[in-house]
């Protein structure tokens, strides 16, 4: 496989930096410091022969002599050096280390890396080992021997012939071979950051050199890296012959003569070489002088075509190369623009190339660096037939515009010096094309300016560096107030302009917008200044400007945009004044709304008239019984109108007209009123109503119209004053109503207290009379029972009368018990003590007690429970009253069917429901059932007996136990009363858990 020196090593010059120090999870540096160091040969060991050391990524520690101090090797990376022991050598990277020198003994620890084919220790730390300094002796190697992995990192000395030399953005390099025809090669590379220290430019292609350095590699390219310029030396043939001659003289006389002859021959050849170089230098000087004389043509080119033509002509005529082509970048493609005709004598026409493609031409354009190929046949680049007889080529970029290539059918025909001259021509072409671009943009700007000046409705002026007006459009003449023929005689700082700030203050020259732009070369925006026209009128201008540059980028003047904002400024000033008036009115009305009397309202109104609106005359009058009575008048001392007098609301005064109209009334001329009232120096007046309560009148000493905003503000002021006066009137009426209400409240409270006292006395009386009434009534009932038993079953009326006495007594006793219980509950004399009570047991007991009454009416009375026991927290006596009242009512109001008692537990409530099939009632009247002395049938003709207090007692007793009562009823269908009481736990909890709930039990 054939390799061209340049292409085979182009990656060296274009490669990125050598990776940098990676951060890994390495062992602590202190532990590495005291670890027993490994021989370098073990660190580099590659047991699987894959080209990568087995311990890559491990932390290692080595000791050896410094063959190259950190930073001495000319690589893009900082701090790269080399360490060597008896077993081998290795690259180390210690970027921050400056204390190690060539020949020192040192211990280095760090992470073993392998990047781009090179093994190196990424140093974590180092330590000098006390030992005499001794620089390792270089190992003499041939080029084929050095170009292998086994010597990588070794300090070696190699000699050979330079077969190729070039430079790129990465640095400079030349290729070393044993012989020109050998395949094995080494690269001597110096990165850009080291080219000042190690100069490769003193060597040319064909020179024999001896290189001392460290064997390295980048990908598949083997290198020898010198540590300094003294590591590179020419191998002189003359000195070799001289050395043999001296040996011959020392041994044999005849050989000495032969040596002298050989020496003379070598001197002759050296002289010929010097002569050749002198001719070459003269040739170079002639080329330089010829290019210097001819490049003026290139620099004065006025188009791309002239630039391309000049480049081709200069290369052909001055440098003498047949192949020349120029490409320009257009639409993402490097297009062939011009080619020397002689190019096609040895190579075919080449296609256009994508800028983002992988072609060498595109790489030159993108990288901005020169490409030099000594022999295309040594390049792995597709079909050689595409290039014809092309052998050597140099491509240089033309900035952002394109590329420029010089080609030859002879290998190595383009020397390094000519390559430099071609690069110079590319630079000149770049500068010329940049100038043409600037001139094109400038011309476009000038054309645009011309169109703007001709068509813009805005004022545009152009001034030179001396401040003189050199161009202006018609609108500018209108704004500046001078004719076109006069403008050339003016400058921006002429005293006639009388330039000031908007508020009239003088402006120093260095603060004028024109001077600011020209002197600072910075734009200004929206600077406002006032000028005076020749006719004496003042105008306010808004000025914006920017520097105006020539083709070479120098400031030649300034371009300004002028706007006459006089009317806008006046409108803004009027708006500001209006805003100030409105804000002042807002503040004044805020105080007005807080006024506490009519006098205070009038004072606040006059403050606004005088201080905010600025009227010299103000008057307020208020209506009292059809007459406008003067209240307050404020006047400027010079007006002195007569003292206002009371006037009728139906009169012709301005105040009367405003009150009747309900809106502002304006009199532009007082004399037109004809009402025989003296107004003094007032010539115009306006009045606004204060509701129907009064009016506000203002006046001024000059006749004419009033400002509409001021009139509107006066109306608003009058409206606010009317609101405040209305509020004051309402507050007065409210105070009177409140006083009356307070008197009524006190009377009602007294009546309520009397009623409550009477109710309390009633309840107390009934409670206290319990014993006195119940005792004789009990005796009557007892005697009636005894009398009934004594008369037996005789047929006389005595037994029947005794029964009537007993039933009437019991009825009276029940009524009395209900009334007394209600009274005790209301009077708080019935003390209830709650305890766990079984509702099922209580319900069955009550049913047993009431059974005779149900049987007498032929009714069914049942008890149902969802469980054997349902415990509630209740007072047993009160619960008995509740059950008796509900069951008694159910039997009383039921003629057919029966009454049913249901007991259940619903979450935290114990529920007791009594349902009947009786008469029921309208649900809308259900709430009245719990009011005392209310019944389903009332009056003398009522059907059912009773006092009407049973349900009231039931509800109050239930509530007193913490429960509640509800009723569901329907007229003709019956009623259901549900009592809910707080649930309780059985005193013997768990004793009844095994028992099943009872079904309906008939009592």
PDB file of N, CA and C in Angstrom, residues 40-41 44 83-90 152-154:
ATOM      1  N   UNK A  40       8.752  -0.155  34.142  1.00  0.00           N
ATOM      2  CA  UNK A  40       7.967   0.407  33.036  1.00  0.00           C
ATOM      3  C   UNK A  40       7.535  -0.683  32.076  1.00  0.00           C
ATOM      4  N   UNK A  41       8.384  -1.710  31.873  1.00  0.00           N
ATOM      5  CA  UNK A  41       8.022  -2.765  30.948  1.00  0.00           C
ATOM      6  C   UNK A  41       6.774  -3.508  31.426  1.00  0.00           C
ATOM      7  N   UNK A  44       3.678  -1.355  30.702  1.00  0.00           N
ATOM      8  CA  UNK A  44       3.328  -1.340  29.285  1.00  0.00           C
ATOM      9  C   UNK A  44       2.938  -2.731  28.773  1.00  0.00           C
ATOM     10  N   UNK A  83       9.750   9.451  30.803  1.00  0.00           N
ATOM     11  CA  UNK A  83      10.503   8.831  31.888  1.00  0.00           C
ATOM     12  C   UNK A  83      11.049   7.492  31.371  1.00  0.00           C
ATOM     13  N   UNK A  84      12.287   7.147  31.790  1.00  0.00           N
ATOM     14  CA  UNK A  84      12.918   5.927  31.270  1.00  0.00           C
ATOM     15  C   UNK A  84      13.652   5.214  32.396  1.00  0.00           C
ATOM     16  N   UNK A  85      13.401   3.880  32.481  1.00  0.00           N
ATOM     17  CA  UNK A  85      14.200   3.078  33.411  1.00  0.00           C
ATOM     18  C   UNK A  85      14.949   2.013  32.604  1.00  0.00           C
ATOM     19  N   UNK A  86      15.520   1.042  33.299  1.00  0.00           N
ATOM     20  CA  UNK A  86      16.340   0.051  32.609  1.00  0.00           C
ATOM     21  C   UNK A  86      15.511  -0.855  31.713  1.00  0.00           C
ATOM     22  N   UNK A  87      14.165  -0.909  31.937  1.00  0.00           N
ATOM     23  CA  UNK A  87      13.329  -1.839  31.165  1.00  0.00           C
ATOM     24  C   UNK A  87      12.638  -1.192  29.981  1.00  0.00           C
ATOM     25  N   UNK A  88      12.517   0.131  29.974  1.00  0.00           N
ATOM     26  CA  UNK A  88      11.815   0.789  28.877  1.00  0.00           C
ATOM     27  C   UNK A  88      11.519   2.241  29.206  1.00  0.00           C
ATOM     28  N   UNK A  89      10.710   2.857  28.343  1.00  0.00           N
ATOM     29  CA  UNK A  89      10.350   4.260  28.543  1.00  0.00           C
ATOM     30  C   UNK A  89       8.848   4.462  28.381  1.00  0.00           C
ATOM     31  N   UNK A  90       8.323   5.603  28.899  1.00  0.00           N
ATOM     32  CA  UNK A  90       6.885   5.891  28.822  1.00  0.00           C
ATOM     33  C   UNK A  90       6.674   7.395  28.900  1.00  0.00           C
ATOM     34  N   UNK A 152       8.365   2.437  21.739  1.00  0.00           N
ATOM     35  CA  UNK A 152       7.580   3.613  22.134  1.00  0.00           C
ATOM     36  C   UNK A 152       7.976   4.067  23.542  1.00  0.00           C
ATOM     37  N   UNK A 153       8.191   5.367  23.708  1.00  0.00           N
ATOM     38  CA  UNK A 153       8.591   5.943  24.980  1.00  0.00           C
ATOM     39  C   UNK A 153      10.092   5.965  25.190  1.00  0.00           C
ATOM     40  N   UNK A 154      10.861   5.280  24.320  1.00  0.00           N
ATOM     41  CA  UNK A 154      12.320   5.241  24.445  1.00  0.00           C
ATOM     42  C   UNK A 154      12.943   6.554  23.979  1.00  0.00           C
TER      43      UNK A 154
END
